[in-house]
Coordinates of C-alpha atoms and ligand atoms in Angstrom, one line a residue:
M1 CA -1.5 26.5 7.6
L2 CA -2.2 22.8 7.7
T3 CA -5.2 22.0 5.5
I4 CA -7.2 18.9 4.9
T5 CA -9.6 18.3 2.0
P6 CA -11.8 15.3 1.9
S7 CA -11.8 13.4 -1.4
G8 CA -15.5 13.6 -1.7
E9 CA -15.5 9.8 -2.3
G10 CA -16.2 7.0 0.3
L11 CA -13.0 7.8 2.2
G12 CA -9.7 9.6 1.8
A13 CA -8.4 13.2 2.2
R14 CA -5.5 15.3 1.0
V15 CA -3.3 17.1 3.5
E16 CA -1.4 20.1 2.4
N17 CA 1.3 22.4 3.9
L18 CA 3.2 19.9 6.0
D19 CA 6.8 19.0 5.4
L20 CA 7.3 15.4 6.6
S21 CA 11.1 15.5 6.2
Q22 CA 11.3 17.5 9.4
P23 CA 10.2 16.4 12.9
L24 CA 6.6 17.7 13.5
A25 CA 5.1 19.4 16.5
Q26 CA 3.6 16.7 18.8
E27 CA 0.1 18.0 18.2
H28 CA 0.5 17.3 14.5
Y29 CA 1.2 13.6 15.0
K30 CA -2.0 13.5 17.1
T31 CA -4.0 15.4 14.5
I32 CA -2.7 13.0 11.8
E33 CA -3.7 10.0 13.9
A34 CA -7.2 11.4 14.4
W35 CA -7.6 12.1 10.7
L36 CA -6.4 8.6 9.8
G37 CA -9.2 7.3 12.0
K38 CA -11.7 9.6 10.4
Y39 CA -10.8 9.6 6.8
G40 CA -9.0 6.2 6.5
V41 CA -6.5 7.4 3.8
L42 CA -4.4 10.6 3.9
C43 CA -2.3 11.9 1.0
F44 CA 0.4 14.3 1.9
T45 CA 1.4 16.0 -1.4
K46 CA 4.8 17.2 -2.7
Q47 CA 7.0 15.4 -0.2
V48 CA 10.7 15.2 -0.8
L49 CA 12.0 12.6 1.7
T50 CA 15.0 10.4 2.1
A51 CA 14.3 6.8 3.1
L52 CA 15.6 7.6 6.5
Q53 CA 13.2 10.5 6.9
L54 CA 10.3 8.3 5.7
K55 CA 11.3 5.8 8.5
Q56 CA 11.6 8.6 11.1
F57 CA 8.1 9.9 10.3
S58 CA 6.5 6.5 10.2
E59 CA 8.0 5.3 13.5
K60 CA 6.2 8.0 15.4
F61 CA 3.0 5.9 14.9
G62 CA 4.2 2.6 16.3
T63 CA 6.8 -0.2 15.8
L64 CA 7.9 -0.7 12.2
E65 CA 7.7 -4.2 10.8
I66 CA 10.8 -5.7 9.2
N67 CA 9.7 -8.0 6.4
V68 CA 10.8 -11.6 7.4
A69 CA 12.0 -12.4 3.9
N70 CA 14.7 -9.8 4.3
V71 CA 14.5 -8.9 0.7
H72 CA 13.5 -5.7 -1.2
Q73 CA 14.8 -3.4 1.5
E74 CA 16.5 -0.1 1.4
P75 CA 20.2 -0.8 1.9
G76 CA 21.0 -0.3 5.6
L77 CA 17.4 0.5 6.5
P78 CA 15.5 -2.8 6.7
E79 CA 12.3 -1.0 7.9
V80 CA 12.0 0.6 4.5
M81 CA 10.7 -1.8 1.9
I82 CA 10.9 -1.2 -1.9
L83 CA 7.9 -1.8 -4.1
S84 CA 9.0 -1.7 -7.7
N85 CA 8.9 -3.4 -11.1
K86 CA 12.3 -2.0 -12.0
L87 CA 15.3 -4.2 -12.8
V88 CA 18.9 -3.2 -12.3
D89 CA 21.4 -5.4 -14.0
G90 CA 18.5 -7.7 -14.8
K91 CA 17.6 -8.1 -11.1
P92 CA 14.4 -6.8 -9.4
I93 CA 15.1 -3.9 -7.0
G94 CA 11.8 -4.3 -5.2
L95 CA 8.7 -6.4 -4.7
G96 CA 6.9 -6.2 -8.0
D97 CA 3.5 -7.6 -7.2
A98 CA 2.6 -6.2 -3.8
G99 CA -1.0 -5.9 -2.8
Q100 CA -2.6 -7.0 -6.1
D101 CA -5.9 -8.1 -4.7
W102 CA -8.3 -6.7 -2.0
H103 CA -6.7 -7.1 1.4
T104 CA -5.6 -5.4 4.6
D105 CA -2.0 -5.7 5.6
M106 CA -1.1 -8.2 8.3
S107 CA -4.6 -9.4 9.2
Y108 CA -2.9 -12.8 9.2
S109 CA -0.7 -11.7 12.1
K110 CA -1.4 -11.8 15.8
M111 CA -0.2 -8.2 16.0
I112 CA -2.2 -6.5 13.2
A113 CA -1.0 -3.5 11.2
F114 CA -2.0 0.1 12.0
T115 CA -0.8 2.1 9.1
N116 CA 1.2 1.9 5.9
V117 CA 3.2 4.9 4.8
L118 CA 4.1 4.9 1.1
H119 CA 6.2 7.5 -0.7
G120 CA 5.7 7.7 -4.5
I121 CA 9.0 8.2 -6.2
E122 CA 8.4 7.0 -9.7
I123 CA 4.8 6.8 -10.9
P124 CA 4.0 5.3 -14.3
Q125 CA 1.8 7.3 -16.7
R126 CA 0.2 6.7 -20.0
D127 CA -1.6 9.3 -22.1
G128 CA -1.1 11.7 -19.2
K129 CA -2.9 9.5 -16.7
P130 CA -1.2 7.8 -13.8
L131 CA -1.1 4.0 -13.8
G132 CA -0.8 1.7 -10.8
N133 CA -3.6 3.4 -8.8
T134 CA -4.3 2.1 -5.3
E135 CA -8.0 1.5 -4.4
F136 CA -9.5 1.6 -0.9
S137 CA -12.8 0.7 0.7
N138 CA -14.2 2.0 4.0
M139 CA -14.9 -0.7 6.5
R140 CA -16.8 1.5 9.0
A141 CA -19.3 2.4 6.2
A142 CA -19.4 -1.3 5.2
Y143 CA -20.2 -2.3 8.8
L144 CA -23.0 0.4 9.1
A145 CA -24.6 -0.7 5.9
L146 CA -24.9 -4.4 6.9
P147 CA -28.4 -5.6 7.4
D148 CA -29.3 -5.4 11.2
P149 CA -30.0 -9.2 11.5
M150 CA -26.5 -9.9 10.2
K151 CA -24.9 -7.5 12.6
T152 CA -26.7 -9.2 15.4
R153 CA -26.0 -12.7 14.2
L154 CA -22.2 -12.1 13.7
Q155 CA -21.7 -10.0 16.8
G156 CA -18.9 -11.5 18.9
M157 CA -17.8 -13.9 16.2
T158 CA -14.2 -14.2 14.9
V159 CA -12.6 -14.7 11.5
L160 CA -9.6 -16.9 10.7
H161 CA -6.9 -15.1 8.5
D162 CA -4.3 -17.1 6.6
F163 CA -1.2 -15.6 4.9
N164 CA -1.1 -18.6 2.6
K165 CA -4.5 -17.7 1.0
F166 CA -3.1 -14.5 -0.5
W167 CA 0.2 -16.2 -1.4
E168 CA -1.5 -19.0 -3.3
N169 CA -3.8 -16.5 -5.2
M170 CA -0.8 -14.5 -6.3
R171 CA 0.9 -17.7 -7.5
K172 CA -2.0 -18.4 -9.8
Q173 CA -1.4 -15.0 -11.6
P174 CA 0.3 -15.3 -15.0
G175 CA 4.0 -14.9 -14.8
S176 CA 4.2 -15.2 -11.0
K177 CA 7.6 -16.0 -9.7
R178 CA 6.4 -16.9 -6.2
A179 CA 7.3 -20.5 -5.1
P180 CA 4.8 -22.3 -2.8
L181 CA 5.5 -21.5 0.9
T182 CA 7.6 -24.2 2.5
E183 CA 6.5 -26.1 5.5
A184 CA 8.7 -24.0 7.7
Q185 CA 7.3 -20.8 6.3
R186 CA 3.8 -22.0 6.8
L187 CA 4.6 -23.0 10.4
A188 CA 6.1 -19.5 11.0
K189 CA 2.8 -17.9 9.9
P190 CA 0.0 -20.1 11.2
P191 CA -3.6 -18.7 10.6
V192 CA -4.8 -16.4 13.4
S193 CA -8.2 -15.2 14.5
H194 CA -9.5 -11.6 15.1
P195 CA -13.0 -10.3 15.9
I196 CA -15.2 -10.0 12.8
F197 CA -16.3 -6.5 14.1
L198 CA -13.3 -4.7 15.5
T199 CA -13.8 -1.7 17.7
H200 CA -11.6 0.8 16.0
P201 CA -9.1 2.0 18.6
I202 CA -9.0 5.6 17.3
T203 CA -12.7 6.3 16.6
G204 CA -14.3 3.7 18.9
D205 CA -16.6 2.8 16.0
P206 CA -17.2 -0.9 15.0
V207 CA -15.5 -1.8 11.6
L208 CA -15.9 -4.9 9.5
Y209 CA -12.5 -6.7 9.9
A210 CA -12.5 -9.3 7.1
N211 CA -10.9 -9.2 3.7
P212 CA -10.9 -11.4 0.6
G213 CA -7.1 -11.6 0.6
Y214 CA -6.6 -13.4 3.9
S215 CA -9.9 -14.3 5.6
I216 CA -10.7 -18.0 5.3
K217 CA -13.4 -18.8 7.8
I218 CA -15.8 -17.5 10.4
N219 CA -14.8 -19.7 13.3
E220 CA -18.2 -20.0 15.1
L221 CA -20.1 -21.1 12.0
P222 CA -20.3 -24.4 10.1
Q223 CA -18.1 -24.5 7.0
E224 CA -20.9 -24.0 4.5
E225 CA -22.6 -21.1 6.3
S226 CA -19.2 -19.5 6.9
S227 CA -18.4 -19.7 3.2
L228 CA -21.7 -18.2 2.2
I229 CA -21.5 -15.3 4.6
L230 CA -17.8 -14.6 3.8
S231 CA -18.7 -14.4 0.1
F232 CA -21.6 -12.1 0.9
L233 CA -19.3 -9.9 3.0
F234 CA -16.5 -9.8 0.3
E235 CA -19.1 -8.5 -2.2
H236 CA -20.8 -6.2 0.3
Q237 CA -17.6 -4.4 1.4
L238 CA -16.6 -3.3 -2.1
Q239 CA -19.7 -1.3 -3.0
P240 CA -18.8 1.8 -5.0
Q241 CA -20.1 4.3 -2.3
F242 CA -17.5 2.9 0.2
R243 CA -14.6 3.4 -2.2
Y244 CA -11.8 5.8 -3.1
R245 CA -9.2 5.4 -5.8
H246 CA -5.8 7.0 -5.3
R247 CA -4.3 8.3 -8.5
W248 CA -0.6 8.8 -7.6
T249 CA 1.4 11.9 -8.2
Q250 CA 5.2 11.7 -7.7
G251 CA 6.0 13.0 -4.2
D252 CA 2.8 11.8 -2.6
V253 CA 3.1 10.2 0.8
L254 CA 0.0 8.0 1.1
M255 CA -0.8 6.8 4.6
W256 CA -3.7 4.6 5.3
D257 CA -5.4 2.9 8.3
N258 CA -5.3 -0.8 7.9
M259 CA -7.9 -1.4 10.7
G260 CA -10.7 0.5 9.1
T261 CA -10.0 0.1 5.4
I262 CA -9.1 -2.5 2.8
H263 CA -7.0 -1.9 -0.3
N264 CA -6.0 -3.2 -3.7
A265 CA -3.1 -2.3 -6.0
I266 CA -4.1 -2.1 -9.7
A267 CA -1.5 -3.8 -11.9
D268 CA -2.3 -2.0 -15.2
Y269 CA 1.3 -0.9 -16.1
L270 CA 3.9 -2.8 -18.2
P271 CA 7.4 -3.9 -17.2
T272 CA 8.7 -0.9 -19.2
E273 CA 6.5 1.6 -17.2
A274 CA 8.6 2.1 -14.1
R275 CA 6.9 2.3 -10.6
L276 CA 9.0 2.9 -7.5
I277 CA 7.5 3.3 -4.1
K278 CA 9.2 3.2 -0.7
R279 CA 7.1 1.9 2.1
C280 CA 7.0 1.5 5.9
Q281 CA 4.6 -0.7 7.7
V282 CA 3.6 0.4 11.2
M283 CA 2.2 -2.2 13.6
A284 CA -0.8 -1.6 15.9
D285 CA 1.2 -2.3 19.0
R286 CA 0.3 1.0 20.6
Y287 CA -3.4 0.0 20.6
F288 CA -3.1 -3.7 21.3
P289 CA -0.1 -4.1 23.6
E290 CA -1.5 -7.5 24.8
A291 CA -1.0 -9.0 21.4
A292 CA 2.7 -8.1 21.4
Ligands
OGA1 C1 1.0 -2.3 0.4 C2 0.2 -2.4 -0.8 C3 -0.3 -1.1 -2.8 C4 0.3 -0.4 -3.9 O1 2.0 -1.5 0.4 O2 0.7 -2.9 1.4 O3 -0.7 -3.1 -0.9 O4 -0.4 0.2 -4.7 N1 0.6 -1.5 -1.8 O5 1.6 -0.4 -4.0
MN2 MN1 -1.1 -4.0 1.1

């Protein structure tokens, strides 16, 4: 029997007794979608999947993104991205610094992301504890906890999101191998705007759709006020009562809702402590067909 156990923290739940390597009954995809809306982060335990099976499960939820850089992909399966710090013959086999700051995936894109599906294949450990945890924060709870005058003031406003903000912040990290984006890359990813309060397409609830990784301005406000309010929101949205920290176990499939949550990858492991995760990125095209 399919079971779900809420984490008891600000979001997140564990789903047991489901084998994602096989096609599921249609109603199970619907249940998973509803649970994603409700809990924000789902962990399916003890999954043994090929990269192809990970792709086949993920694509039930929408169109899969193919990373433009065309690197760090599973051979023959460009929809499956590899996150890893491992080297083979001295060369990285995956993206080594993914997600290392609070963000939501693809908020910088006209078509935003719905869900990420990550399969934990090698999880670093030290002293019996997993390293490389992934943290989440609940943006429905963050919206609800905003002071009423701020909800009223910001209602209907939009936020500008810029891919380059995250990129430049990563470049400042010690040891970063990222080069500045070229003019052509910047032109290919111009900043885009989205509502500051997004109506969540699964739950119908308003969520705060802004994140420190990509959000650069509230369009309708003068620069100074925009900066002050964004700083307030970035602090507000990370309060401990909104949070969940996922401590990985090998075999976990972690699936999260990018519309109603933000996340952060904790880089607390050494180059010698191997981490290997395979990942699909599902776009929100089923909910926002007009943005396609
Ligand atoms: C991502 C991401 C976090 C992690 O896949 O979008 O941010 O812990 N990953 O690997
Ligand atoms: Mn991410």
